[in-house]
Amino acid sequence: MGPLPMAARAAGGCSSAALAFFGFRPLRRGLRPAAAFSWAESSHYGGCRSRLAHSLVDSVLDELRSRRLRRVQVSAKLGLQGTKELSDNKIDKRALQKGLLLEFQKDSERSLLAVVERPDGKKNWMVTDQNGILSSIKPQQVTYVVPGVMNFDSSRIDEFLEKAQDLLDPTVLECAWMELSEKDKSITVEEFAEIVYGNKESLESYCAHFLLSRDIVYFVKVESRDYSMYQPRSPPQVEELLRRKLAKEEAEKELEEFVHLLKSAKALPMESKPPKSSWLVDDKVRQKIEALQAYAVDACDDEQRRSAGNILKAMGFTRTSSAALKLLINVGYFPVHVNLDLFKYDVRISYTEEVLSAAEELLVDRPDSDMHIRKDLSALKVYAIDVDEADELDDALSATRLPDGRIKVWIHVADPTCLIKPRSIMDREAMHRGTSIFLPTATFPMFPERLAMSAMSLQQGKQCKSVSVSVILHPDGSIAEYTLENSIIKPTYMLTYESATELLYMNLEEEEELRILQEAASIRAQWRRAQGSIDTAMIEPRIKVSNPDDPEPNINLYVEDQANPAMQLVSEMMILCGEAVAAFGADNNLPLPYRGHPQSSTAVSAFSHLPDGPARSFANISVLRAAEMDFQKPVPHGVLGIPGYVQFTSPIRRYVDLLAHYQVKAFLRGDSPPYSAGDLEGMTFIASMHVKVARRLHSNSLRYWLLEYLRRQPKGRKYKALILKFVKDRMAVLLLLEVGMQVTTTVLRGKVGDEVSVAVETAHPRDDILSIREVLG
């Protein structure tokens, strides 16, 4: 006689629902559980009901265990293996045989039902799983053998699973736990099936195993000597696990909703994508989009990495930074040509309200503690020469010929220290930026824009505060006399390098001062060469992108030859200013950021056989030694061919220049310098770290847009290229003369300094890929 239904066994035939104490009916195939009542309802029935429930559970468990013991004893005597033995995890897997229905672990995320077909070697078995796939499994993969099933047909697995779906109600776990936890009773799969479903047939036992083995809240699997048991967890454990489960479900719901937003935005045309700001309104959405952003630039913490990985997986993307970037572009959060370096290096592209407020105060007050000692030089003709899109104009030039025939030049430098004081909030902000950042797509000034480009910059036709360095030259180009003084100037011309070069070629009589400046630059260059200076003038590219957020922005490419007369003129005057300031510091024992550069051990004459121009300059640059700094006295600058050098001409855009201004201005007022040599060294170190980042940003951004420029050019276009160096065999470094970019490819003929023709095969800016080939004939 088979086991009685639980109600009959435990309640003596009472028909008040076999599992009334669980709040649901005994389940049969095709029946679904009644809704379980709450814990509060359970308490409402009082102690009588509780005692009844406990007695029912106890009697059922006692009966089951008694029958199991008798069955095992009989089986042992007869040498038989019962269904219980075959269903338990402690089964000897060698007892597997053809026709058994079992569950096995396919991989870390999947378990499948399968039917045993035949042995596979000494240990493994061939099985046909629920998907009809024949495969070999190890005994260790078997997680459950369905009891009472022999010679099962694998084609019926789907039918078996369909019937199981009607019984797999996870609410029965909570109901069972509510009753079993008070007595801390462990239970087998067979017992669970008997209590919950009223019998322990194949289907019910499998469903009991399925629910218990996948339960992560109410029961925990424990091992006994003979059987695997499931023990109810303690109420505090369940409470904590439920909290975690609910949190996980909430996170999954949030992920699902976020993925829906992404898919909706991805499906829209580019012009209709939601604006970036819309992703930042809701905190939970913002956190997920920022996790993707951090993942795209390889700058995420562990939590962001997990979040981004889950999002990419849900979207069907691979878990890579490039996939995250592609997704952010596809939904419109990033423009197609986004500069990831700005996020990767956490660049300061905006200012805090505190800094902006301080800047506005300076614009209103405009203090000038040096007004009483400023010399009025506004009668001089003043030339400011820079690139055409320069916003911060911080230097200008004047010149005259003295009665004795010698040349006197003035290098006028903008005077931001009349507004900015050492150790002020604005000074600290500038130090932690180090420099203005110039990119093809934007400029991020060292000072707030309104301050840098109006109050600080030199402006045409307006009286401007400056520090003027005047130098009288000996006929050979060396310094005869110099002075540094606070001044007032009135810039006459704002010229681009191109327009200044045109004026020089025109040789106009009324622009005599410009001709004198050119003459001064010429004799200075000759003098420096005599001192061993090294020519490093190259051809450099400059790009301006006017609408970088568009998918196809406008790219304006300029190729600048540093040997251009106007550029050479300005360069010579800047070097002259740096030499004069270094001399001023040495004569007055003034701590300054003195910059030196040891001459290379390779003599300049070693490259005299190379043609003058980029090829020779490239060779000279390749053997340069690292620059040196001293903060107490000048050190020789062998590359420039001068005894000392201090960067002084760009205090609006370079913090080290600003430090030199602080020191010089204090001396001119008769005050002690604000910083010691040690202070200058520490502050220069901090600023230089940010300068390195700025240079890397500029270099990477310039290369990206050069590649984008080349990508857009007609396929097969020929470019003139100059051979700069052979790396190995015929692999050469070339300079694309029309682009100003250095590339590497194999050339079959020519020597260093020769021109060859090349074409671009592939150019992928986002992947930083450029392939060049030589074009013969």
Coordinates of C-alpha atoms in Angstrom, one line a residue, residues 384 387 703:
A384 CA 51.4 91.9 -31.5
V387 CA 48.1 82.8 -34.7
R703 CA 46.6 63.3 -34.2

